[in-house]
């Protein structure tokens, strides 16, 4: 995603976290008694001065300012003086104001971004020791107080007085008729659509960090899981974080011909005990005990697989975890709800997520997800999986990952080829124009893009940092070992280059700065994945498996089927919490189990032939990510839709350059411009249908 977008997203994310929904704004901030009178007086006065054509703007602007005006912003005299001074009542003045804000915000966001990049340089790049003060620099956020400052110095009020706040409904029904400038004005106003008190923000970030903490320490010591005979199926030292590592181990166990099934069954049992909170509290993150997840029996461990001294004086019991998982989830809800009164155009966390972050109505997201989980293609793909596994499906097979193309080259051969080609980051940088030309960019455009992308040696695996002003450059961070770049590094570099190309074009080539970027992260990820999929072509190596495309599609479809169900659970539980604002953890747990089982029974039981499974509720994001999961599912749909269009089009280069010109407008409009259709699940369903035809047993 472009940095501006990321920057704004982070800002709005903080706001979202802090906010939750509810009735209408001004619950906490009661409007001063004089406000209504002042508004009426000024509406009359300004209409007389600027004419009837401006009356609607005047009315709306006054209401928007009044909505956010606090007593400490000034009394009636200050308010009236502010309005008279700052209302732009004719087009020429409004143009000057709009252009100035756009230019100056580019300077502000652009430089903030450069400061951020500089402050993070030591920790992001492979530049030697990170000292404690480097970490403090990296954690500092120079833009954290912009919104506060802009309300205090009233620049935010000037925006609110002159540019319209909109609802998702308006953006969806009228957005197609809006000019580019109207869209830019809408995006400008949105940045000041919330004024959350510091203590509310604080409450949200406290709930968020408590939830993060709870999740980040939720490890299971796998060597300490025992079966009825005391056998340990998992190797020593294995400590898995729920749910990510548990799920990934489960996936890896498909390759264990001997014990894979037994290990997977045990992991499923662990997950079910976590969701139901019947897991003994003492086994969480504790290598001192052994646990049989089937009988729930706990005992002091006899395994000494860790270098830590074991506690022998422990009081061992299998008392269950006291519903902490749901207490934590409820705390994120209670904190989110505090934001509601300060977010007039999206007064619940659910609305902020769907109407603001995603800009796709919840009902449409739900319909798209249901069209996948309910698709007649599911049982067909399930049949193939059963055949490949040689057994009937188990509930944990929602994580089946056995669709993989067989490569023609070994990883070692690929490493050798890449290392020879790219011994240093500079060698990669020098080759970038060629790589881009091979993707279909013209010679000029390839050179132009390469000139705007710097290549840095990453400390971690790699990432793309876009610029946030047109005078700055994007950074491609990639890992290059002492003996050169390996294949994995190259594969990531191509992905990041996809981000950088999108970032550069959607910033530098945009008609309005304020529209730079893409609608949301899923769009830039989709573009990056398209680039990444061409990595072998770019090395001049023919694609390995003629079935590769079909297998990849079947894999994507199955992953989408899984995450769509998890998304539906995530959405349902937030509705349940809003419907039961005073719920206790036990009630929340019962609701979660019921929701997960209902969704399973409706969309998964007919395929898996097993009822009442609660596995979908295991995702940690449901507990600590404030309704984030649907983004993953939507991401798969977006990705396929973009991919299909690029396959139909002339080349990656030409299509991407055309697509990103829309900038940060509503996702459906972006997608219509890009592919001719609004966002939907048709592309992935059509691709899966084709893949099923191409698939050879
Ligand atoms: Zn990415």
PDB file of N, CA and C in Angstrom, residues 167-174:
ATOM      1  N   UNK A 167     -21.421   9.621   4.141  1.00  0.00           N
ATOM      2  CA  UNK A 167     -21.643   8.258   4.638  1.00  0.00           C
ATOM      3  C   UNK A 167     -21.262   7.291   3.525  1.00  0.00           C
ATOM      4  N   UNK A 168     -21.088   6.034   3.894  1.00  0.00           N
ATOM      5  CA  UNK A 168     -20.766   5.030   2.874  1.00  0.00           C
ATOM      6  C   UNK A 168     -21.876   4.989   1.825  1.00  0.00           C
ATOM      7  N   UNK A 169     -23.098   5.069   2.316  1.00  0.00           N
ATOM      8  CA  UNK A 169     -24.269   5.059   1.428  1.00  0.00           C
ATOM      9  C   UNK A 169     -24.128   6.142   0.343  1.00  0.00           C
ATOM     10  N   UNK A 170     -23.744   7.356   0.766  1.00  0.00           N
ATOM     11  CA  UNK A 170     -23.580   8.444  -0.217  1.00  0.00           C
ATOM     12  C   UNK A 170     -22.437   8.151  -1.181  1.00  0.00           C
ATOM     13  N   UNK A 171     -21.330   7.620  -0.632  1.00  0.00           N
ATOM     14  CA  UNK A 171     -20.178   7.344  -1.510  1.00  0.00           C
ATOM     15  C   UNK A 171     -20.529   6.267  -2.530  1.00  0.00           C
ATOM     16  N   UNK A 172     -21.372   5.317  -2.109  1.00  0.00           N
ATOM     17  CA  UNK A 172     -21.715   4.229  -3.021  1.00  0.00           C
ATOM     18  C   UNK A 172     -22.773   4.636  -4.040  1.00  0.00           C
ATOM     19  N   UNK A 173     -23.756   5.441  -3.592  1.00  0.00           N
ATOM     20  CA  UNK A 173     -24.837   5.765  -4.527  1.00  0.00           C
ATOM     21  C   UNK A 173     -24.481   6.958  -5.412  1.00  0.00           C
ATOM     22  N   UNK A 174     -23.698   7.905  -4.870  1.00  0.00           N
ATOM     23  CA  UNK A 174     -23.411   9.095  -5.672  1.00  0.00           C
ATOM     24  C   UNK A 174     -21.986   9.113  -6.214  1.00  0.00           C
TER      25      UNK A 174
END
